[in-house]
Amino acid sequence: MKTITLLSLICLAGALPAGAPAQTIASPSGDLTLVFGLSGEGEPVYSLDYKGKRIVDRSRLGLRGDERDFTSGFEILSVDTLGVDRTWQPVWGEYAEIRDNFREMAVGLRASAPEREMTLRFRLFDDGLGFRYEFPRQKEGSYLTLKDEATEFNFTGDHTLFCIPGDYDTDEYLWSETTFSTLPEAMNGYRTHSEAQRTGGNTIQTPMLLKTADPVYVNVHEAALVNYPAMLLDVDTDGHAMKAHLVPDRLGVAGYMQYPFQTPWRTLIVSDDARDILSSQLILNLNEPCAIEDTSWIKPMKFMGVWWEMFTGHQKTWAYSDDYLAKPGITDYTALTPNGRHPANTDNVKRYIDFAAAHGIEGVLVEGWNEGWEDWASYRKNRQFLFDKAYPDFDVEGLHEYARSKGVKLIMHHETAANAADYALQLDRAFQFMKDNGYDAVKTGYVGAIIPRSEHHTSQWMVDHVLDVAKRAADYQIMVDSHEAPRPTGLCRTWPNWLAQESARGGEFESMGGNPPSHTALLPFTRLKGGPMDYTPGLFETRLSYYNEGKDSQAGTTLARQLALYLTMPSPMQMACDLPENYERFPDAFRFIEDVPVDWRDSRYLEAEPARYITVARQDKHSDDWYVGAITDDKARTALIDFSFLPEGRQYEATVYEDAPDADWKDNPQAYRIRKVKVDSGTRLSQYLAPGGGAAMRVVPLP
Ligand code: NOJ
Ligand code: CA
């Protein structure tokens, strides 16, 4: 289905001057209304209403660069409106088919002395708004040294904000639930990362979520971040307003722009039903269609990893040897003494391959297989990461053969320790090495400050770098999972080989203080709107003291909740993060991880409230099976599961993996039960969830 309706093309007889009557468009259902106009000074301004309520009050728009100012002095040259209703099929995801239905208004603007031209393109969907700036070639000047974006979001009250602090380099934070007026206090509480990276003040990151008293929920983010820096938000706590804050490089330049160019879309997902925020596909809809012609090689998958051993307190290391400081110049690794604590060794990797093969897990990730790990997190001066040189105890060819014989794919790891410039130089060699040795997927990483370039993780240069890696990976038919990269903005629609990103505080923090249960009940409303997260669920042994009495980190979760995360944190590249020996302790629960798909035909959000609870049902893309996942925060809850999503007249058997009555994330996380119930489209099931708990169900049609 595809309908494009030309609503109107107003080639104005004369330009409309500053202060001219406003231009209005409504979303297809009429729920959202956008008003655009010019102030008396010719500043572009807009406002947004939802079901008759003001959501964004009159807010200014524009860009400022060293050479030109695009914020005032404008008159309206043209107004084009368009209605589009079409569907498209993503390569993978939560839905087999996505509807893209919007009204568009493109406003051509011109200012004089010096002459400047810009178009503001608004797309109004039933679930929100996207707008961007477009710059044609200008009469004078060929480039813009971008300093600031004037985009404002003036909200209408002291709303609740779910956010993390402004930071140019990392987003691996716990979330604050605060308000405009209490934001300064909330932001002061953050001490987890280097203060030097922080913007300071009341700056926060996107995606962020706002909730009004009514309530109306608003997710603020961006779509199609290409050749531009990421956007943070400066918050005016008294005015309840936010303004774009572009991530600069260390010279203070936000972007080096050449005309013609366009900015990413600024996005507001809006609804009075929290479930709509989760089901919204607005950000994907604002991205360009798939750029890869043959996508048959892109394969969603579950994977295990030689990974968690390094986090558990086993004293295992990514590095092969400890005596590099004594022998700093050495390049022959066989001359180093092995430390005996290096899990990326041939025998151990075979153990993971065996386990994955026995349990139908498609991939095995190996971290610490290559040269350069000796001083990666601290010095990074003596050693360079080499992406085609394995440590002496990692037999590349032998493991290629072994994995192939077992039907398992090895996944390569490229930790760059944030030397992205060097990685870019090695990339072709690295990807060729992967293909030569049977690897189709790579996990990349950018831990630490960007060296040697004076860039930030989310500045224009790094935004370009990570997209370039995904594109060049596509040339080699390689799938990508990037860590410590700029927060995703839906580019996985265009480059579906970019399966997942971390770009938030993930499961690794369960070994470093833990993530509270509310964390995973919020991420789907915020971070996940840009694209799937490699959160690394599947943790069965949630207490680090299990390995080492001195370690007291504990994950904010029950075991049953970890199963539910495969539904509530959807990703086409989904890890089973725990150690094989822990899965062997709970084989009946692991059965759910074996069964659960990672690619869906349909998804139905049944219950949702940010940071509190989520219940979702999803249908497998390749069978008639449904799966249900429900999670709660640190309070016990009864989820009400309405099975009316099932086709009428058909009987199903649900295998329910649930918290035991005495389960509790803190004191009794491994107490779970498995039971079977018959369900059909008329079933309404009350499902108990323990504090920090959850439930997962496999729902299979009966013959
Ligand atoms: C941080 C990543 O998020 C984690 O998954 C990885 O194991 C380490 N860096 C080492 O690269
Ligand atoms: Ca990380």
XYZ file of C-alpha atoms and ligand atoms in Angstrom:
715
model
C 0.000 0.000 0.000
C 1.344 3.387 -0.873
C -0.575 6.635 -1.151
C 0.981 9.995 -1.614
C -1.457 12.869 -1.640
C -0.355 16.258 -2.743
C -2.337 18.345 -0.294
C -1.212 21.711 -1.546
C 1.713 23.350 -3.137
C 1.645 27.010 -2.365
C 4.105 28.831 -4.559
C 3.404 32.123 -2.975
C 2.895 35.035 -5.340
C 4.930 37.209 -3.037
C 6.974 36.129 -0.048
C 5.190 36.174 3.312
C 6.968 38.631 5.590
C 7.792 38.300 9.269
C 4.632 38.303 11.366
C 2.539 36.808 8.505
C -0.307 34.405 9.433
C 0.816 31.060 10.761
C 0.812 27.832 8.746
C -0.925 24.834 10.343
C -0.961 21.114 9.676
C -2.660 18.256 11.518
C -1.579 14.609 11.794
C -3.666 12.039 9.841
C -5.992 11.385 12.816
C -6.075 15.053 13.752
C -4.701 14.345 17.258
C -1.559 16.410 16.712
C -1.463 19.927 15.326
C 1.605 21.885 14.386
C 1.668 25.620 13.907
C 4.577 27.300 12.169
C 5.180 31.003 11.774
C 7.687 33.833 11.880
C 8.143 36.198 14.795
C 8.255 39.959 14.254
C 12.028 39.605 13.799
C 11.561 36.921 11.211
C 12.575 34.084 13.559
C 11.069 30.707 12.608
C 8.821 29.516 15.470
C 6.561 26.505 16.002
C 4.182 25.065 18.557
C 2.644 21.599 18.974
C -0.750 20.573 20.371
C -1.947 17.070 21.236
C -5.701 16.394 21.553
C -6.272 20.094 22.073
C -3.606 20.450 24.754
C -0.495 22.539 24.267
C 2.581 20.274 24.445
C 5.266 22.558 23.021
C 4.678 26.262 23.365
C 5.994 28.754 20.815
C 9.644 27.746 20.338
C 12.378 29.142 18.141
C 14.219 27.321 15.368
C 17.437 27.920 13.464
C 21.190 27.360 13.173
C 24.189 29.581 13.872
C 27.584 29.293 12.228
C 30.700 31.431 12.095
C 29.961 32.577 8.558
C 26.149 32.866 8.640
C 23.255 33.102 11.040
C 20.075 31.196 10.169
C 17.933 32.233 13.126
C 16.174 35.469 12.127
C 15.407 37.923 9.376
C 13.421 35.359 7.359
C 10.408 35.659 5.106
C 8.374 32.692 3.859
C 8.977 31.854 0.200
C 6.880 28.702 -0.194
C 4.787 26.215 1.749
C 4.401 22.697 0.355
C 2.198 20.151 2.075
C 1.951 16.457 1.343
C 0.165 13.418 2.766
C 1.935 10.058 2.688
C 0.584 6.649 3.689
C 2.785 3.671 2.862
C 4.131 0.503 4.431
C 7.573 -1.039 4.320
C 9.180 -4.272 5.477
C 12.201 -4.048 7.743
C 14.874 -6.725 7.354
C 14.347 -7.601 11.041
C 12.662 -6.064 14.044
C 9.541 -5.927 16.177
C 7.161 -5.892 13.205
C 7.237 -7.571 9.799
C 5.535 -4.526 8.323
C 5.676 -0.885 9.366
C 3.185 1.819 8.427
C 4.622 5.229 7.567
C 1.688 7.628 7.615
C 2.219 11.372 7.945
C 1.400 14.865 6.777
C 4.352 16.922 5.687
C 4.861 20.660 5.478
C 8.017 22.079 3.934
C 8.473 25.779 4.467
C 10.974 27.568 2.226
C 12.580 30.536 3.969
C 14.788 33.347 2.735
C 16.683 36.112 4.473
C 18.646 38.918 2.878
C 21.870 40.863 3.402
C 23.572 38.495 3.103
C 21.134 36.271 1.269
C 20.428 32.982 3.071
C 18.037 30.160 2.230
C 16.775 27.283 4.326
C 13.845 24.890 4.271
C 12.136 23.612 7.402
C 10.545 20.229 6.784
C 7.945 19.034 9.322
C 6.432 15.549 9.358
C 3.451 15.074 11.598
C 2.531 11.467 12.396
C -0.222 10.261 14.718
C 2.511 9.311 17.181
C 4.580 12.471 17.005
C 6.565 15.038 15.123
C 9.832 15.091 13.206
C 11.408 18.166 11.677
C 14.718 19.031 10.126
C 16.599 21.895 8.505
C 17.640 21.670 4.864
C 20.161 24.007 3.266
C 20.460 24.331 -0.501
C 23.593 25.772 -2.110
C 23.756 29.404 -1.013
C 24.347 32.380 -3.259
C 27.391 33.281 -1.195
C 29.629 30.968 0.776
C 30.175 27.263 0.276
C 30.515 26.096 3.878
C 29.313 26.711 7.408
C 31.388 26.312 10.559
C 28.489 25.264 12.740
C 28.493 26.568 16.302
C 24.986 26.248 17.637
C 21.496 25.046 16.886
C 18.728 27.328 18.131
C 16.036 24.605 18.249
C 13.876 24.978 21.339
C 11.320 22.745 22.994
C 9.372 24.997 25.348
C 7.241 22.702 27.469
C 4.276 23.854 29.463
C 4.813 22.896 33.093
C 7.047 21.367 35.726
C 6.790 17.913 34.147
C 8.480 14.701 35.246
C 11.735 14.046 33.384
C 13.485 10.704 32.936
C 17.018 11.575 31.905
C 20.780 11.110 32.216
C 23.330 13.936 32.486
C 24.791 15.741 29.508
C 28.078 14.124 28.604
C 29.968 14.309 25.344
C 31.533 10.883 25.763
C 29.377 8.428 27.594
C 25.768 7.497 28.215
C 26.489 4.613 30.585
C 24.551 6.176 33.448
C 21.693 5.238 35.713
C 18.584 7.310 34.987
C 17.102 10.054 37.113
C 13.373 10.463 37.570
C 13.099 14.138 38.373
C 11.266 17.332 37.332
C 12.387 20.570 35.719
C 12.599 22.234 39.116
C 14.520 19.409 40.826
C 16.855 18.715 37.886
C 19.895 20.579 39.306
C 19.792 18.437 42.424
C 19.412 15.249 40.387
C 22.310 16.134 38.083
C 24.585 16.911 41.010
C 24.127 13.384 42.235
C 26.142 11.948 39.331
C 29.667 11.037 40.212
C 30.139 7.819 38.274
C 32.127 9.119 35.314
C 34.923 11.556 34.729
C 33.597 15.026 35.466
C 35.813 16.358 32.705
C 33.549 14.730 30.141
C 30.460 16.304 31.600
C 28.910 19.406 30.147
C 28.047 20.581 33.649
C 24.936 22.565 34.507
C 21.502 21.343 33.552
C 22.339 19.629 30.298
C 20.824 16.213 29.640
C 21.036 13.644 26.832
C 18.504 12.351 24.372
C 16.596 10.117 24.077
C 14.839 11.415 27.197
C 11.263 10.956 28.346
C 8.940 13.572 29.752
C 5.611 12.951 31.485
C 3.018 15.652 32.112
C 0.504 15.620 34.960
C -2.367 14.581 32.599
C -0.419 12.362 31.763
C 0.963 12.838 28.275
C 4.285 11.121 27.535
C 6.859 12.718 25.227
C 10.093 11.109 24.048
C 12.599 13.670 22.733
C 15.338 12.401 20.441
C 16.630 12.616 16.888
C 16.503 10.468 13.756
C 19.063 9.831 11.013
C 22.096 11.342 12.727
C 24.487 11.568 9.770
C 27.386 13.984 9.253
C 26.351 16.059 12.262
C 27.069 15.980 16.005
C 24.704 14.368 18.503
C 22.200 16.630 20.233
C 22.092 17.171 23.980
C 19.513 19.432 25.645
C 20.172 22.485 27.813
C 17.337 22.686 30.295
C 15.887 25.953 31.566
C 14.453 24.701 34.852
C 12.318 27.810 35.561
C 11.015 28.215 32.022
C 10.369 24.430 31.617
C 12.215 24.719 28.349
C 14.917 22.806 26.510
C 17.293 23.940 23.816
C 19.494 21.930 21.478
C 23.119 21.677 22.605
C 25.290 20.246 19.858
C 28.324 18.214 20.879
C 31.388 20.219 19.825
C 34.892 19.060 19.095
C 37.617 20.324 21.395
C 37.939 23.518 19.323
C 34.313 24.272 20.091
C 33.123 23.537 16.544
C 29.918 21.524 16.352
C 30.045 20.761 12.649
C 32.041 21.374 9.498
C 29.203 21.685 6.981
C 29.307 22.012 3.181
C 26.219 23.220 1.316
C 23.948 21.568 0.411
C 23.281 19.711 3.659
C 20.488 18.742 5.980
C 20.375 18.164 9.720
C 19.098 15.026 11.434
C 15.392 15.037 12.294
C 14.448 16.386 15.701
C 11.809 14.011 17.058
C 8.995 14.151 19.608
C 7.047 10.917 20.155
C 3.803 11.885 21.873
C 0.925 9.930 23.419
C -1.336 9.818 26.461
C -0.890 6.025 26.499
C 2.597 4.917 27.562
C 2.263 1.780 25.405
C 2.233 3.942 22.275
C 5.683 5.300 23.108
C 6.964 1.705 23.039
C 5.217 0.720 19.820
C 6.107 3.930 17.952
C 8.146 3.423 14.779
C 8.484 7.164 14.137
C 12.274 7.234 14.346
C 12.676 4.344 11.904
C 10.115 5.961 9.604
C 12.213 9.123 9.445
C 15.290 7.203 8.316
C 16.112 6.397 4.701
C 15.104 2.989 3.275
C 17.526 0.083 3.304
C 20.671 0.878 1.320
C 21.773 -2.757 1.018
C 20.390 -4.535 -2.009
C 20.931 -8.159 -1.061
C 20.193 -8.542 2.652
C 20.020 -12.344 2.676
C 23.299 -12.542 4.597
C 21.979 -10.465 7.502
C 20.991 -12.995 10.138
C 19.507 -12.075 13.516
C 20.997 -14.341 16.165
C 21.510 -15.298 19.770
C 25.048 -15.615 20.996
C 27.136 -16.544 24.000
C 30.510 -15.134 24.793
C 33.917 -15.611 26.291
C 33.051 -12.406 28.120
C 31.420 -12.602 31.518
C 34.423 -14.463 32.938
C 36.289 -11.154 32.766
C 33.629 -9.455 34.887
C 32.804 -12.017 37.549
C 35.687 -11.586 39.914
C 37.426 -14.722 38.665
C 40.470 -12.470 38.100
C 40.382 -13.400 34.422
C 41.846 -10.909 31.951
C 41.498 -9.903 28.312
C 45.301 -9.786 28.173
C 47.405 -12.862 27.522
C 50.365 -11.803 29.643
C 51.170 -9.538 32.603
C 54.858 -8.943 31.933
C 54.468 -6.338 29.171
C 55.720 -3.556 31.453
C 58.932 -5.438 32.040
C 59.277 -5.980 28.292
C 57.587 -2.889 26.863
C 59.095 -2.912 23.379
C 58.473 -6.559 22.679
C 56.464 -7.446 19.601
C 56.959 -11.215 19.641
C 54.203 -12.339 21.958
C 55.591 -15.823 22.297
C 58.410 -14.181 24.282
C 55.899 -13.001 26.901
C 54.970 -15.195 29.839
C 51.300 -16.265 29.656
C 49.419 -15.195 32.772
C 47.264 -18.324 32.884
C 44.127 -16.220 33.389
C 43.305 -15.660 29.743
C 39.880 -17.115 28.782
C 40.221 -16.400 25.027
C 42.280 -19.554 24.613
C 41.554 -22.309 22.136
C 40.322 -24.919 24.621
C 38.041 -22.554 26.467
C 36.565 -21.194 23.242
C 35.880 -24.793 22.162
C 33.992 -25.281 25.438
C 31.693 -22.368 24.542
C 31.301 -23.634 20.982
C 30.301 -27.055 22.309
C 27.746 -25.536 24.649
C 26.308 -23.234 21.975
C 26.071 -26.131 19.491
C 24.296 -28.332 22.030
C 21.722 -25.633 22.768
C 21.043 -24.121 19.361
C 22.772 -20.800 20.075
C 24.066 -19.461 16.751
C 27.102 -17.418 17.782
C 30.065 -17.288 20.155
C 31.773 -13.962 20.815
C 35.424 -14.031 21.844
C 36.940 -11.039 23.633
C 40.663 -10.785 24.286
C 41.742 -12.884 21.296
C 44.050 -10.320 19.668
C 47.249 -8.470 20.383
C 47.145 -5.202 22.244
C 45.148 -5.805 25.423
C 48.065 -5.430 27.821
C 47.553 -1.781 28.649
C 44.269 -1.043 26.894
C 42.401 0.577 29.738
C 45.222 2.493 31.366
C 48.239 3.369 29.232
C 47.451 2.644 25.589
C 50.858 3.972 24.684
C 52.964 0.864 24.540
C 50.652 -1.402 22.629
C 48.589 -0.960 19.529
C 45.545 -3.121 19.003
C 46.060 -5.311 15.959
C 42.907 -6.716 14.445
C 44.562 -9.433 12.413
C 47.052 -10.759 14.988
C 45.862 -13.385 17.446
C 47.504 -14.153 20.768
C 49.686 -17.302 20.757
C 47.062 -19.346 22.645
C 44.213 -18.548 20.217
C 44.297 -20.829 17.184
C 42.401 -18.860 14.519
C 42.439 -21.541 11.845
C 41.766 -24.435 14.186
C 38.818 -22.641 15.779
C 37.419 -21.668 12.399
C 37.360 -25.321 11.468
C 36.020 -26.455 14.857
C 33.199 -23.876 14.907
C 32.239 -24.795 11.350
C 32.123 -28.481 12.196
C 29.711 -27.682 15.040
C 27.538 -25.280 13.029
C 28.412 -22.296 15.224
C 29.550 -18.853 14.042
C 32.374 -17.152 15.895
C 31.888 -13.409 16.473
C 34.951 -11.212 16.408
C 35.654 -8.455 18.903
C 37.395 -5.219 17.960
C 38.143 -3.144 21.036
C 39.768 0.045 19.791
C 40.253 1.668 23.227
C 38.898 4.743 21.419
C 41.739 5.005 18.922
C 39.123 5.206 16.211
C 41.516 6.845 13.743
C 43.853 3.850 13.899
C 40.909 1.466 13.652
C 39.727 3.215 10.482
C 43.178 2.664 8.960
C 43.207 -1.033 9.858
C 39.592 -1.647 8.915
C 39.931 -3.240 5.495
C 42.666 -5.564 6.695
C 40.612 -6.395 9.771
C 37.425 -7.160 7.811
C 39.308 -9.214 5.243
C 40.896 -11.194 8.082
C 37.413 -11.834 9.483
C 36.043 -13.084 6.173
C 39.090 -15.278 5.583
C 38.477 -16.929 8.922
C 34.715 -17.377 8.834
C 33.535 -14.429 10.927
C 30.328 -12.642 9.819
C 29.782 -10.374 12.808
C 31.879 -7.980 14.843
C 31.422 -6.308 18.216
C 33.288 -3.005 18.257
C 34.270 -0.962 21.307
C 35.531 2.543 22.067
C 36.423 2.519 25.753
C 38.137 5.665 27.064
C 38.844 9.126 25.693
C 39.197 9.380 21.909
C 42.909 9.295 21.031
C 44.912 10.742 19.403
C 42.269 13.037 17.903
C 40.752 15.746 20.082
C 37.253 14.482 19.520
C 34.377 13.357 21.680
C 32.493 10.088 21.374
C 29.403 11.876 20.070
C 30.930 14.711 18.035
C 30.544 14.937 14.261
C 33.797 13.111 13.478
C 32.885 10.079 15.627
C 29.304 10.035 14.319
C 30.828 9.762 10.843
C 33.342 7.144 11.954
C 30.837 4.645 13.383
C 28.523 4.970 10.386
C 31.488 4.497 8.088
C 32.391 1.292 9.950
C 28.837 -0.017 9.467
C 28.898 0.851 5.750
C 32.300 -0.659 5.131
C 31.233 -3.731 7.096
C 28.266 -4.062 4.706
C 30.732 -4.189 1.793
C 32.238 -7.281 3.423
C 28.814 -8.694 4.430
C 29.657 -8.223 8.103
C 27.109 -7.495 10.845
C 27.984 -4.952 13.527
C 27.266 -4.525 17.233
C 28.915 -1.315 18.434
C 29.687 -0.404 22.022
C 30.540 3.095 23.309
C 29.257 4.581 20.042
C 26.883 7.562 19.691
C 23.320 6.742 20.708
C 21.406 5.176 17.828
C 18.943 7.227 15.775
C 17.298 4.570 13.608
C 20.123 4.210 11.082
C 19.687 0.433 11.348
C 16.781 0.846 8.896
C 19.187 2.058 6.223
C 22.060 -0.194 7.311
C 20.340 -3.296 8.732
C 23.713 -5.030 9.111
C 24.134 -2.644 12.077
C 22.220 -5.050 14.293
C 22.731 -3.552 17.709
C 24.530 -1.027 19.857
C 25.209 -0.694 23.542
C 25.060 3.121 24.001
C 23.577 3.017 27.495
C 24.395 1.416 30.831
C 24.232 -2.271 29.958
C 24.433 -5.594 31.708
C 28.171 -5.270 32.293
C 27.289 -2.953 35.203
C 25.685 -5.854 37.050
C 29.283 -6.576 38.068
C 29.975 -2.939 38.956
C 27.293 -1.967 41.435
C 24.329 -3.444 39.564
C 21.392 -2.001 37.660
C 18.196 -1.467 39.689
C 15.030 -3.174 38.367
C 13.600 0.181 37.221
C 16.532 0.564 34.779
C 15.297 -2.051 32.309
C 11.702 -0.866 32.828
C 12.774 2.549 31.497
C 15.309 1.841 28.715
C 12.603 0.724 26.225
C 10.962 4.174 26.602
C 14.224 6.053 26.101
C 17.407 4.522 24.680
C 15.666 1.771 22.696
C 13.649 4.228 20.600
C 16.797 4.805 18.521
C 17.441 1.114 17.879
C 18.146 -2.234 19.523
C 20.472 -2.455 22.490
C 23.052 -5.157 23.141
C 21.991 -5.177 26.780
C 23.303 -8.748 27.386
C 20.409 -10.406 29.239
C 20.369 -13.979 30.502
C 22.147 -13.574 33.834
C 21.284 -16.559 36.038
C 23.928 -16.102 38.739
C 23.146 -12.549 39.808
C 25.480 -12.259 42.803
C 29.161 -11.621 42.344
C 29.814 -12.961 45.854
C 29.097 -16.373 44.318
C 32.527 -16.162 42.677
C 34.415 -14.100 45.158
C 33.444 -13.296 48.722
C 34.997 -9.867 48.492
C 32.652 -8.788 45.680
C 29.248 -7.533 46.693
C 27.801 -6.403 43.361
C 24.360 -7.825 42.698
C 22.097 -7.535 39.679
C 18.697 -5.920 40.313
C 16.773 -8.864 38.942
C 15.326 -12.271 39.569
C 16.244 -15.132 37.275
C 12.740 -15.228 35.743
C 12.993 -11.506 34.919
C 16.164 -12.177 32.927
C 14.079 -14.390 30.637
C 11.436 -11.676 30.238
C 14.124 -9.234 29.071
C 14.382 -11.185 25.789
C 10.900 -9.802 25.082
C 10.994 -6.391 26.730
C 14.468 -5.470 25.368
C 14.117 -6.699 21.772
C 17.296 -6.988 19.723
C 18.185 -9.000 16.620
C 21.515 -9.758 18.275
C 20.716 -11.056 21.698
C 23.273 -12.450 24.098
C 22.936 -15.262 26.609
C 25.477 -13.558 28.803
C 26.119 -16.023 31.611
C 28.697 -18.803 31.875
C 27.842 -22.251 30.464
C 28.313 -23.761 33.926
C 25.608 -21.450 35.313
C 23.196 -22.447 32.578
C 23.927 -26.077 33.363
C 22.678 -25.444 36.914
C 19.248 -24.311 35.598
C 18.668 -26.276 32.380
C 14.865 -26.027 32.520
C 14.997 -22.212 32.689
C 17.676 -22.070 29.987
C 15.205 -23.855 27.743
C 13.379 -20.528 27.336
C 16.554 -18.842 26.031
C 17.002 -21.702 23.575
C 13.444 -21.260 22.321
C 12.949 -17.514 22.229
C 13.288 -15.925 18.771
C 15.000 -12.599 18.074
C 12.960 -11.497 15.065
C 9.213 -10.787 15.146
C 6.167 -10.698 12.922
C 4.109 -8.624 15.324
C 4.337 -7.045 18.761
C 1.604 -5.928 21.167
C 2.382 -3.818 24.186
C -0.222 -4.879 26.743
C 0.750 -2.812 29.792
C 3.366 -0.122 30.310
C 4.459 2.640 32.617
C 7.982 4.096 32.396
C 10.421 2.814 35.019
C 7.587 0.759 36.598
C 6.417 -2.096 34.371
C 6.147 -3.439 30.826
C 4.139 -6.379 29.492
C 4.555 -7.266 25.834
C 3.427 -10.098 23.547
C 5.308 -10.862 20.345
C 4.706 -13.258 17.522
C 7.638 -15.180 16.088
C 8.384 -14.110 12.508
C 8.800 -17.703 11.358
C 6.063 -19.632 13.209
C 2.646 -19.208 14.836
C 4.188 -19.145 18.309
C 3.723 -16.147 20.568
C 5.916 -15.096 23.448
C 5.012 -12.888 26.391
C 7.356 -10.990 28.679
C 6.429 -8.994 31.765
C 8.692 -7.086 34.150
C 8.178 -4.877 37.164
C 10.355 -2.501 39.195
C 11.404 -3.272 42.762
C 7.765 -3.690 43.813
C 5.801 -6.894 43.368
C 3.038 -6.599 40.795
C 0.305 -8.644 39.185
C 0.425 -8.306 35.415
C -2.943 -8.697 33.677
C -2.332 -10.513 30.444
C -5.142 -10.208 27.942
C -4.646 -12.905 25.316
C -7.077 -11.352 22.819
C -4.097 -10.937 20.471
C -4.451 -14.687 19.722
C -6.624 -15.655 16.767
C -10.158 -16.583 17.816
C -11.107 -20.237 18.143
C -7.597 -21.610 18.446
C -6.222 -23.261 21.578
C -2.679 -22.659 22.782
C -0.461 -24.022 25.504
C 1.550 -21.426 27.411
C 4.729 -22.501 29.207
C 5.116 -19.935 31.958
C 8.500 -19.177 33.529
C 7.683 -17.177 36.636
C 8.978 -15.960 39.975
C 8.196 -18.312 42.855
C 5.907 -16.784 45.510
C 8.906 -16.152 47.780
C 11.211 -14.810 45.034
C 12.805 -11.405 45.446
C 15.626 -9.832 43.447
C 17.672 -9.110 46.571
C 17.199 -12.100 48.821
C 15.889 -14.905 46.664
C 16.580 -14.197 42.985
C 16.837 -17.779 41.755
C 13.420 -18.937 43.007
C 11.391 -19.633 39.883
C 8.708 -22.032 38.717
C 7.688 -23.386 35.362
C 4.073 -24.313 34.694
C 1.849 -24.930 31.695
C -1.578 -23.379 31.127
C -4.088 -23.612 28.300
C -4.966 -20.225 26.829
C -7.047 -18.831 23.991
C -8.120 -15.409 22.783
C -10.616 -15.150 25.673
C -8.051 -15.779 28.427
C -7.258 -13.042 30.942
C -4.369 -14.227 33.093
C -3.246 -12.629 36.356
C 0.500 -13.144 36.507
C 2.451 -12.531 39.716
C 5.794 -10.727 39.403
C 8.096 -10.627 42.440
C 9.956 -7.468 43.554
C 12.533 -6.940 40.775
C 10.924 -9.869 39.002
C 9.295 -10.870 35.782
C 7.645 -13.626 33.801
C 8.279 -15.086 30.376
C 5.932 -17.298 28.360
C 6.118 -19.380 25.265
C 2.645 -19.741 23.756
C 2.348 -22.570 21.214
C -0.764 -23.558 19.226
C -2.207 -26.955 20.139
C -2.668 -29.368 17.258
C 33.108 -2.289 27.333
C 32.063 -3.085 26.626
O 30.785 -2.550 26.842
C 32.165 -4.509 27.118
O 31.119 -5.293 26.595
C 33.520 -5.052 26.729
O 33.667 -6.346 27.219
C 34.632 -4.182 27.316
N 34.420 -2.814 26.997
C 35.998 -4.584 26.766
O 36.063 -4.270 25.420
Ca 30.286 -0.302 27.647
